[in-house]
mmCIF file of C-alpha atoms and ligand atoms in Angstrom:
data_model
loop_
_atom_site.group_PDB
_atom_site.id
_atom_site.type_symbol
_atom_site.label_atom_id
_atom_site.label_comp_id
_atom_site.label_asym_id
_atom_site.label_seq_id
_atom_site.Cartn_x
_atom_site.Cartn_y
_atom_site.Cartn_z
ATOM 1 C CA MET A 44 43.384 -28.421 -21.053
ATOM 2 C CA ASN A 45 39.445 -28.391 -20.126
ATOM 3 C CA SER A 46 37.603 -27.236 -22.670
ATOM 4 C CA PRO A 47 36.351 -23.737 -21.872
ATOM 5 C CA LEU A 48 32.794 -23.573 -20.648
ATOM 6 C CA PRO A 49 29.960 -22.471 -22.850
ATOM 7 C CA PRO A 50 29.603 -18.400 -23.051
ATOM 8 C CA LEU A 51 27.084 -17.160 -20.781
ATOM 9 C CA GLU A 52 23.952 -16.400 -22.336
ATOM 10 C CA ALA A 53 24.111 -12.750 -23.018
ATOM 11 C CA PRO A 54 21.408 -10.799 -20.809
ATOM 12 C CA THR A 55 18.365 -9.768 -22.584
ATOM 13 C CA GLN A 56 19.049 -6.145 -23.925
ATOM 14 C CA SER A 57 16.124 -4.048 -22.608
ATOM 15 C CA ALA A 58 15.468 -0.977 -24.842
ATOM 16 C CA MET A 59 15.975 0.799 -21.536
ATOM 17 C CA PRO A 60 19.365 1.753 -19.773
ATOM 18 C CA GLU A 61 19.092 -0.760 -16.521
ATOM 19 C CA ALA A 62 22.017 0.719 -14.897
ATOM 20 C CA MET A 63 20.946 3.928 -12.783
ATOM 21 C CA ASN A 64 22.256 7.426 -13.490
ATOM 22 C CA PRO A 65 25.206 7.386 -10.930
ATOM 23 C CA SER A 66 25.302 11.316 -10.871
ATOM 24 C CA PRO A 67 24.796 12.758 -7.310
ATOM 25 C CA ASP A 68 22.061 15.097 -8.817
ATOM 26 C CA ARG A 69 20.072 12.163 -9.900
ATOM 27 C CA VAL A 70 16.456 12.055 -8.910
ATOM 28 C CA TYR A 71 13.804 9.325 -8.589
ATOM 29 C CA ILE A 72 9.965 9.471 -9.380
ATOM 30 C CA GLY A 73 7.701 7.516 -7.101
ATOM 31 C CA PHE A 74 4.111 7.281 -8.375
ATOM 32 C CA ASP A 75 1.049 6.351 -6.236
ATOM 33 C CA LEU A 76 -1.702 5.152 -8.773
ATOM 34 C CA GLY A 77 -5.213 5.117 -6.881
ATOM 35 C CA GLY A 78 -8.887 4.390 -7.934
ATOM 36 C CA THR A 79 -9.569 8.073 -7.581
ATOM 37 C CA LYS A 80 -6.404 9.944 -7.393
ATOM 38 C CA MET A 81 -2.899 9.637 -8.782
ATOM 39 C CA MET A 82 0.081 11.199 -7.359
ATOM 40 C CA ALA A 83 3.625 11.785 -8.437
ATOM 41 C CA ALA A 84 6.426 12.759 -6.404
ATOM 42 C CA VAL A 85 9.977 13.774 -7.278
ATOM 43 C CA PHE A 86 13.074 12.820 -4.658
ATOM 44 C CA ASP A 87 16.555 13.774 -4.827
ATOM 45 C CA ALA A 88 19.085 11.087 -4.306
ATOM 46 C CA GLU A 89 18.852 10.946 -0.440
ATOM 47 C CA PHE A 90 14.777 10.603 -1.107
ATOM 48 C CA ASN A 91 13.907 14.054 0.165
ATOM 49 C CA ILE A 92 10.690 15.375 -1.367
ATOM 50 C CA LEU A 93 11.480 18.052 -4.593
ATOM 51 C CA SER A 94 7.666 18.187 -5.456
ATOM 52 C CA ARG A 95 4.360 15.992 -5.604
ATOM 53 C CA ARG A 96 1.549 16.406 -7.827
ATOM 54 C CA ARG A 97 -1.877 15.089 -7.282
ATOM 55 C CA ARG A 98 -4.684 14.759 -9.881
ATOM 56 C CA LYS A 99 -7.782 12.806 -10.426
ATOM 57 C CA THR A 100 -7.229 9.274 -11.909
ATOM 58 C CA ARG A 101 -10.184 9.329 -14.336
ATOM 59 C CA GLY A 102 -9.925 5.452 -14.975
ATOM 60 C CA ASN A 103 -13.196 5.870 -16.621
ATOM 61 C CA GLU A 104 -11.462 7.599 -19.526
ATOM 62 C CA GLY A 105 -9.538 4.658 -20.888
ATOM 63 C CA GLN A 106 -6.400 3.068 -20.321
ATOM 64 C CA LYS A 107 -4.485 4.908 -23.412
ATOM 65 C CA ALA A 108 -5.791 8.112 -21.714
ATOM 66 C CA GLY A 109 -4.803 7.061 -18.408
ATOM 67 C CA LEU A 110 -1.053 6.099 -19.286
ATOM 68 C CA GLU A 111 -1.068 9.885 -21.016
ATOM 69 C CA ARG A 112 -2.585 11.303 -18.024
ATOM 70 C CA ILE A 113 0.162 9.360 -15.807
ATOM 71 C CA GLY A 114 2.744 10.697 -18.108
ATOM 72 C CA GLU A 115 1.508 14.108 -17.775
ATOM 73 C CA THR A 116 1.445 14.182 -13.846
ATOM 74 C CA ILE A 117 4.745 12.992 -13.588
ATOM 75 C CA ASP A 118 5.919 15.913 -16.177
ATOM 76 C CA LEU A 119 4.333 18.261 -14.127
ATOM 77 C CA ALA A 120 5.856 17.429 -10.889
ATOM 78 C CA LEU A 121 9.356 17.396 -12.798
ATOM 79 C CA GLU A 122 8.533 20.969 -13.725
ATOM 80 C CA GLU A 123 7.644 21.981 -10.689
ATOM 81 C CA ALA A 124 10.789 20.571 -9.226
ATOM 82 C CA LYS A 125 12.883 22.288 -11.906
ATOM 83 C CA VAL A 126 14.388 18.830 -12.874
ATOM 84 C CA THR A 127 15.195 17.679 -16.599
ATOM 85 C CA HIS A 128 14.537 14.117 -17.894
ATOM 86 C CA ASP A 129 18.136 13.130 -17.991
ATOM 87 C CA ARG A 130 18.444 13.278 -14.203
ATOM 88 C CA LEU A 131 15.950 10.879 -13.714
ATOM 89 C CA ALA A 132 17.583 7.461 -12.481
ATOM 90 C CA ALA A 133 14.766 5.445 -11.489
ATOM 91 C CA ILE A 134 10.889 5.217 -11.701
ATOM 92 C CA GLY A 135 8.605 3.335 -8.943
ATOM 93 C CA VAL A 136 4.975 3.054 -9.328
ATOM 94 C CA GLY A 137 2.494 1.519 -6.970
ATOM 95 C CA CYS A 138 -0.355 0.112 -8.427
ATOM 96 C CA PRO A 139 -3.563 -1.765 -7.659
ATOM 97 C CA GLY A 140 -5.023 -4.981 -8.844
ATOM 98 C CA PRO A 141 -3.217 -7.863 -9.963
ATOM 99 C CA LEU A 142 0.023 -7.502 -11.212
ATOM 100 C CA ASP A 143 3.054 -9.021 -13.505
ATOM 101 C CA LEU A 144 5.861 -7.410 -11.492
ATOM 102 C CA ASP A 145 8.649 -8.606 -13.394
ATOM 103 C CA LYS A 146 7.328 -7.242 -16.798
ATOM 104 C CA GLY A 147 5.565 -4.481 -15.136
ATOM 105 C CA ILE A 148 2.146 -5.030 -16.479
ATOM 106 C CA ILE A 149 -1.089 -4.356 -14.687
ATOM 107 C CA PHE A 150 -3.436 -7.231 -15.517
ATOM 108 C CA ASP A 151 -6.726 -6.176 -14.199
ATOM 109 C CA ALA A 152 -7.542 -3.022 -12.004
ATOM 110 C CA PRO A 153 -11.405 -3.105 -11.783
ATOM 111 C CA ASN A 154 -11.627 0.261 -10.118
ATOM 112 C CA LEU A 155 -9.967 1.649 -13.111
ATOM 113 C CA GLY A 156 -11.601 -0.451 -15.680
ATOM 114 C CA TRP A 157 -8.093 -1.268 -17.051
ATOM 115 C CA LYS A 158 -6.772 -4.493 -18.345
ATOM 116 C CA ASN A 159 -3.128 -5.607 -19.228
ATOM 117 C CA VAL A 160 -1.486 -2.209 -19.049
ATOM 118 C CA ALA A 161 2.187 -2.475 -19.833
ATOM 119 C CA ILE A 162 2.883 0.829 -17.331
ATOM 120 C CA ARG A 163 6.487 -0.071 -17.279
ATOM 121 C CA GLU A 164 7.374 -0.208 -20.847
ATOM 122 C CA PHE A 165 5.566 2.796 -21.374
ATOM 123 C CA LEU A 166 7.230 4.777 -18.639
ATOM 124 C CA GLU A 167 10.689 3.273 -19.689
ATOM 125 C CA LYS A 168 10.151 4.103 -23.097
ATOM 126 C CA ARG A 169 8.874 8.046 -22.599
ATOM 127 C CA TYR A 170 11.461 8.782 -19.755
ATOM 128 C CA ASN A 171 14.318 6.366 -21.164
ATOM 129 C CA SER A 172 14.934 5.707 -17.437
ATOM 130 C CA PRO A 173 14.453 2.325 -15.838
ATOM 131 C CA ALA A 174 10.796 1.582 -13.919
ATOM 132 C CA ARG A 175 9.328 -0.971 -11.506
ATOM 133 C CA ILE A 176 6.017 -1.308 -10.492
ATOM 134 C CA ALA A 177 5.055 -2.815 -7.271
ATOM 135 C CA ASN A 178 1.517 -3.421 -5.246
ATOM 136 C CA ASP A 179 0.199 -0.052 -3.682
ATOM 137 C CA VAL A 180 0.148 -1.726 -0.595
ATOM 138 C CA ASP A 181 3.644 -3.235 -0.772
ATOM 139 C CA ALA A 182 5.097 -0.085 -1.914
ATOM 140 C CA GLY A 183 3.275 1.775 1.306
ATOM 141 C CA VAL A 184 5.106 -0.877 3.673
ATOM 142 C CA TYR A 185 8.038 -0.535 2.127
ATOM 143 C CA GLY A 186 8.045 3.017 2.468
ATOM 144 C CA GLU A 187 7.401 2.759 6.393
ATOM 145 C CA TYR A 188 10.088 0.002 6.592
ATOM 146 C CA SER A 189 12.797 2.323 4.818
ATOM 147 C CA PHE A 190 11.803 5.813 6.208
ATOM 148 C CA GLY A 191 8.771 5.446 8.723
ATOM 149 C CA ALA A 192 7.328 3.361 11.671
ATOM 150 C CA GLY A 193 8.764 0.217 10.699
ATOM 151 C CA LYS A 194 12.721 1.572 10.060
ATOM 152 C CA GLY A 195 15.573 -1.048 10.364
ATOM 153 C CA ALA A 196 12.899 -4.036 11.111
ATOM 154 C CA ARG A 197 13.698 -7.545 10.379
ATOM 155 C CA CYS A 198 10.175 -8.320 9.245
ATOM 156 C CA VAL A 199 7.328 -5.572 9.013
ATOM 157 C CA LEU A 200 3.920 -6.492 8.666
ATOM 158 C CA GLY A 201 1.576 -3.724 7.246
ATOM 159 C CA VAL A 202 -2.173 -3.952 7.737
ATOM 160 C CA PHE A 203 -4.083 -0.978 6.318
ATOM 161 C CA PRO A 204 -7.944 -1.174 7.125
ATOM 162 C CA GLY A 205 -9.668 0.728 4.627
ATOM 163 C CA THR A 206 -12.634 0.015 2.155
ATOM 164 C CA GLY A 207 -11.236 -3.322 2.106
ATOM 165 C CA ILE A 208 -7.793 -4.569 4.534
ATOM 166 C CA GLY A 209 -4.628 -4.243 2.668
ATOM 167 C CA GLY A 210 -1.728 -6.285 3.654
ATOM 168 C CA GLY A 211 1.951 -6.116 2.862
ATOM 169 C CA CYS A 212 5.166 -7.635 4.222
ATOM 170 C CA VAL A 213 8.927 -6.633 4.172
ATOM 171 C CA TYR A 214 11.049 -9.412 5.360
ATOM 172 C CA GLU A 215 14.733 -8.619 5.481
ATOM 173 C CA GLY A 216 14.838 -5.878 3.291
ATOM 174 C CA LYS A 217 12.713 -7.534 0.629
ATOM 175 C CA ILE A 218 9.243 -7.634 -0.025
ATOM 176 C CA ILE A 219 7.332 -10.763 0.057
ATOM 177 C CA ARG A 220 5.622 -11.455 -3.179
ATOM 178 C CA GLY A 221 4.302 -14.443 -5.446
ATOM 179 C CA THR A 222 5.918 -15.882 -8.537
ATOM 180 C CA LYS A 223 4.359 -13.222 -10.664
ATOM 181 C CA SER A 224 1.931 -11.242 -8.343
ATOM 182 C CA SER A 225 1.643 -9.818 -5.133
ATOM 183 C CA CYS A 226 0.730 -11.630 -1.863
ATOM 184 C CA MET A 227 0.166 -11.286 1.864
ATOM 185 C CA GLU A 228 -3.607 -10.830 1.287
ATOM 186 C CA ILE A 229 -4.253 -10.377 4.945
ATOM 187 C CA GLY A 230 -7.741 -8.984 4.538
ATOM 188 C CA HIS A 231 -9.044 -12.428 3.085
ATOM 189 C CA VAL A 232 -7.581 -14.263 6.133
ATOM 190 C CA GLN A 233 -10.632 -16.321 7.577
ATOM 191 C CA VAL A 234 -11.562 -15.085 10.994
ATOM 192 C CA LEU A 235 -15.319 -16.204 10.930
ATOM 193 C CA ARG A 236 -15.803 -19.764 9.921
ATOM 194 C CA ASP A 237 -19.399 -19.489 8.469
ATOM 195 C CA GLY A 238 -19.175 -15.525 8.568
ATOM 196 C CA PRO A 239 -20.441 -13.043 6.050
ATOM 197 C CA ARG A 240 -19.802 -13.443 2.305
ATOM 198 C CA CYS A 241 -16.703 -11.236 1.452
ATOM 199 C CA GLY A 242 -16.540 -9.388 -1.620
ATOM 200 C CA CYS A 243 -13.699 -12.071 -2.938
ATOM 201 C CA GLY A 244 -16.711 -14.559 -2.762
ATOM 202 C CA LEU A 245 -15.399 -16.552 0.381
ATOM 203 C CA ARG A 246 -16.971 -16.419 3.646
ATOM 204 C CA GLY A 247 -15.689 -14.967 6.999
ATOM 205 C CA CYS A 248 -12.639 -12.844 5.888
ATOM 206 C CA VAL A 249 -11.460 -10.259 8.225
ATOM 207 C CA GLU A 250 -12.324 -7.925 5.426
ATOM 208 C CA GLY A 251 -15.889 -8.905 5.729
ATOM 209 C CA VAL A 252 -16.282 -7.765 9.359
ATOM 210 C CA ALA A 253 -13.504 -5.152 9.885
ATOM 211 C CA SER A 254 -13.210 -2.978 6.918
ATOM 212 C CA ARG A 255 -14.379 0.539 6.977
ATOM 213 C CA LEU A 256 -17.291 -0.668 5.089
ATOM 214 C CA ALA A 257 -18.129 -3.236 7.613
ATOM 215 C CA ILE A 258 -17.667 -0.629 10.351
ATOM 216 C CA SER A 259 -19.848 1.871 8.776
ATOM 217 C CA ALA A 260 -22.439 -0.428 8.105
ATOM 218 C CA ALA A 261 -22.684 -1.470 11.680
ATOM 219 C CA ALA A 262 -22.411 2.092 12.745
ATOM 220 C CA ALA A 263 -25.616 3.219 10.678
ATOM 221 C CA ALA A 264 -27.295 0.206 11.919
ATOM 222 C CA ALA A 265 -26.699 1.425 15.433
ATOM 223 C CA VAL A 266 -27.761 4.918 14.458
ATOM 224 C CA TYR A 267 -30.910 3.080 12.880
ATOM 225 C CA ARG A 268 -31.648 1.439 16.268
ATOM 226 C CA GLY A 269 -30.848 4.924 18.217
ATOM 227 C CA GLN A 270 -27.852 3.679 20.131
ATOM 228 C CA ALA A 271 -25.713 6.131 18.533
ATOM 229 C CA PRO A 272 -27.317 9.458 19.024
ATOM 230 C CA LYS A 273 -23.959 11.579 18.425
ATOM 231 C CA LEU A 274 -23.026 9.954 15.257
ATOM 232 C CA ALA A 275 -26.673 10.342 14.276
ATOM 233 C CA ALA A 276 -26.629 14.148 14.972
ATOM 234 C CA LEU A 277 -22.934 14.103 12.981
ATOM 235 C CA VAL A 278 -24.173 12.542 9.862
ATOM 236 C CA GLY A 279 -27.162 10.138 10.145
ATOM 237 C CA THR A 280 -27.605 6.705 8.396
ATOM 238 C CA ASP A 281 -26.012 7.610 5.040
ATOM 239 C CA LEU A 282 -23.120 5.151 4.680
ATOM 240 C CA LYS A 283 -21.557 7.176 2.688
ATOM 241 C CA GLU A 284 -21.150 9.876 5.185
ATOM 242 C CA ILE A 285 -19.953 7.633 8.160
ATOM 243 C CA ARG A 286 -16.204 8.232 7.677
ATOM 244 C CA SER A 287 -13.544 7.461 9.814
ATOM 245 C CA SER A 288 -13.436 11.184 10.996
ATOM 246 C CA ALA A 289 -17.257 11.219 11.928
ATOM 247 C CA LEU A 290 -16.685 7.973 13.789
ATOM 248 C CA ALA A 291 -13.823 9.010 15.825
ATOM 249 C CA GLU A 292 -15.927 12.429 16.862
ATOM 250 C CA ALA A 293 -18.933 10.409 17.819
ATOM 251 C CA ILE A 294 -16.604 8.192 20.198
ATOM 252 C CA LYS A 295 -15.116 11.350 21.670
ATOM 253 C CA GLU A 296 -18.583 12.703 22.335
ATOM 254 C CA GLY A 297 -19.749 9.742 24.018
ATOM 255 C CA ASP A 298 -21.012 6.925 21.563
ATOM 256 C CA THR A 299 -19.962 3.974 23.343
ATOM 257 C CA VAL A 300 -21.517 1.675 20.691
ATOM 258 C CA ILE A 301 -19.663 2.982 18.327
ATOM 259 C CA GLU A 302 -16.351 2.398 20.180
ATOM 260 C CA GLU A 303 -17.510 -1.296 20.821
ATOM 261 C CA ILE A 304 -18.019 -1.581 16.768
ATOM 262 C CA ILE A 305 -14.412 -0.477 16.398
ATOM 263 C CA LYS A 306 -13.016 -2.810 19.135
ATOM 264 C CA ASP A 307 -14.540 -5.677 17.858
ATOM 265 C CA ALA A 308 -13.334 -4.996 14.559
ATOM 266 C CA CYS A 309 -9.730 -4.754 15.957
ATOM 267 C CA LYS A 310 -10.352 -7.937 17.631
ATOM 268 C CA HIS A 311 -10.742 -9.717 14.160
ATOM 269 C CA ILE A 312 -8.017 -8.046 12.785
ATOM 270 C CA GLY A 313 -5.782 -9.405 15.845
ATOM 271 C CA VAL A 314 -7.018 -12.546 14.817
ATOM 272 C CA ALA A 315 -5.615 -12.273 11.373
ATOM 273 C CA VAL A 316 -2.664 -10.499 12.627
ATOM 274 C CA GLY A 317 -1.994 -13.191 15.146
ATOM 275 C CA ALA A 318 -1.858 -15.877 12.476
ATOM 276 C CA VAL A 319 0.961 -14.073 10.626
ATOM 277 C CA ILE A 320 2.796 -13.835 13.828
ATOM 278 C CA HIS A 321 2.859 -17.481 13.848
ATOM 279 C CA LEU A 322 4.093 -18.180 10.345
ATOM 280 C CA LEU A 323 6.573 -15.248 9.924
ATOM 281 C CA SER A 324 7.022 -13.802 13.461
ATOM 282 C CA PRO A 325 7.191 -9.836 12.690
ATOM 283 C CA ASP A 326 9.221 -7.562 14.822
ATOM 284 C CA VAL A 327 6.914 -4.502 13.993
ATOM 285 C CA ILE A 328 3.214 -4.277 12.683
ATOM 286 C CA VAL A 329 2.379 -1.231 11.117
ATOM 287 C CA LEU A 330 -1.312 -0.028 11.224
ATOM 288 C CA GLY A 331 -2.154 2.458 8.563
ATOM 289 C CA GLY A 332 -5.035 4.182 6.438
ATOM 290 C CA GLY A 333 -7.820 6.593 7.432
ATOM 291 C CA LEU A 334 -9.372 4.631 10.131
ATOM 292 C CA VAL A 335 -6.282 4.493 11.911
ATOM 293 C CA GLU A 336 -5.201 7.975 11.416
ATOM 294 C CA ALA A 337 -8.589 9.285 13.022
ATOM 295 C CA MET A 338 -7.901 7.057 16.047
ATOM 296 C CA PRO A 339 -4.294 5.544 16.294
ATOM 297 C CA LYS A 340 -4.656 4.958 19.797
ATOM 298 C CA LEU A 341 -7.487 2.913 20.127
ATOM 299 C CA PHE A 342 -6.571 0.688 17.161
ATOM 300 C CA VAL A 343 -3.052 0.326 18.137
ATOM 301 C CA GLY A 344 -3.902 -0.625 21.525
ATOM 302 C CA GLU A 345 -6.796 -2.965 20.702
ATOM 303 C CA VAL A 346 -4.824 -4.714 17.667
ATOM 304 C CA LYS A 347 -1.970 -5.521 19.955
ATOM 305 C CA ASP A 348 -4.138 -6.782 22.902
ATOM 306 C CA ALA A 349 -6.240 -8.731 20.271
ATOM 307 C CA ALA A 350 -2.844 -10.072 18.573
ATOM 308 C CA ARG A 351 -1.078 -10.986 21.880
ATOM 309 C CA LYS A 352 -4.482 -12.961 23.177
ATOM 310 C CA ASN A 353 -4.178 -15.009 19.764
ATOM 311 C CA VAL A 354 -0.576 -15.892 19.623
ATOM 312 C CA MET A 355 1.407 -18.998 21.739
ATOM 313 C CA ASP A 356 3.306 -17.676 24.676
ATOM 314 C CA THR A 357 6.802 -17.497 22.950
ATOM 315 C CA TYR A 358 5.883 -15.155 20.772
ATOM 316 C CA ARG A 359 3.592 -12.703 23.109
ATOM 317 C CA ASP A 360 6.217 -10.261 23.559
ATOM 318 C CA THR A 361 8.069 -10.168 20.388
ATOM 319 C CA PHE A 362 6.437 -7.673 18.356
ATOM 320 C CA LYS A 363 5.512 -4.261 18.606
ATOM 321 C CA VAL A 364 2.520 -2.641 17.041
ATOM 322 C CA VAL A 365 2.850 1.168 15.688
ATOM 323 C CA ALA A 366 0.778 3.520 13.654
ATOM 324 C CA ALA A 367 1.963 4.307 10.125
ATOM 325 C CA LYS A 368 3.887 7.697 10.008
ATOM 326 C CA LEU A 369 4.233 8.861 6.231
ATOM 327 C CA GLY A 370 0.605 9.320 5.797
ATOM 328 C CA ASP A 371 -0.112 9.907 1.880
ATOM 329 C CA ASP A 372 3.342 9.998 0.983
ATOM 330 C CA ALA A 373 3.957 6.372 1.734
ATOM 331 C CA THR A 374 3.358 4.744 -1.278
ATOM 332 C CA ALA A 375 5.013 6.831 -3.916
ATOM 333 C CA LEU A 376 8.035 6.934 -1.459
ATOM 334 C CA GLY A 377 7.851 3.352 -1.126
ATOM 335 C CA ALA A 378 7.606 2.617 -4.701
ATOM 336 C CA ALA A 379 10.453 5.083 -5.713
ATOM 337 C CA ALA A 380 12.951 3.473 -3.030
ATOM 338 C CA TRP A 381 11.859 -0.125 -3.909
ATOM 339 C CA ALA A 382 12.480 0.726 -7.607
ATOM 340 C CA VAL A 383 16.190 2.091 -6.626
ATOM 341 C CA ALA A 384 16.822 -0.889 -4.368
ATOM 342 C CA SER A 385 15.587 -3.464 -7.455
ATOM 343 C CA LEU A 386 18.139 -1.859 -9.552
ATOM 344 C CA GLN A 387 21.002 -2.487 -7.416
ATOM 345 C CA PRO A 388 23.163 -5.509 -8.249
ATOM 346 C CA ALA A 389 22.521 -8.423 -5.942
HETATM 347 ZN ZN1 ZN B 174 -12.378 -12.292 1.102
#
């Protein structure tokens, strides 16, 4: 007889139960940790929402207080849903910044001023339930893939123009990620060789020319030059006031220059999307965020046209461009669903 194989190495025992509570009355927590706001949502086993609780993040109060606040927000959501802790089967958190996805650590969240925050460990100890973290944009895209505009697609690319331009991709049911942290930084795809300096330090990133910040700056200049009378009447030249809704309103009232600024931004986004199409051939491209919500038709149409112009013939009719459907719930919903999927045996 052959000598027996050496015993398999015993799996490292986490202090927490890895197996999910199989009870049909189990619930999941989805958490959206944003720079200014946080939201905890409680979902039942079919991902129907039972409660949601929003609070200010107050990152400046420090990370210890921050973790406590996250816990309190979850407690409030559980209380509102009239759910006891023992029914919790999984917690998913969408987080900003570079992350250690496996260990569940936020390395660095500049918007919050937090460093090396072991959020997964904190939640698993507090709730005796398995927890997972995901990049916030990835969680949002996974939400759209599971329940929203990208449902059932083989490959979903999500693009979210906001203060920056976030990107994420779900490929055959899995979030595409790096070894430790997330990837799909579509905002930093170079679209202008010697373009303006981006916040990341590189030049010509699509984020530098097509984010809400870039659009608002161009719009403020147009107001200053007297080319956008409607926007001038609505908000003036104050960058902080030039929000998505004001831009949309000015276009509706006839500021064609503002419309051209948005179209230019969409052309740049289309170049970056075209690059991803050549690499991954997504069948659905989901556009989301405040700007897209304020003018979905304009964004979807222009980005689609630009992406079609920037790909080889073979790919021209292989994708659709759609607006996101889940709004503010996408990240919490996607984070919870991703945590549950990650806990299923492979
Ligand atoms: Zn950049």
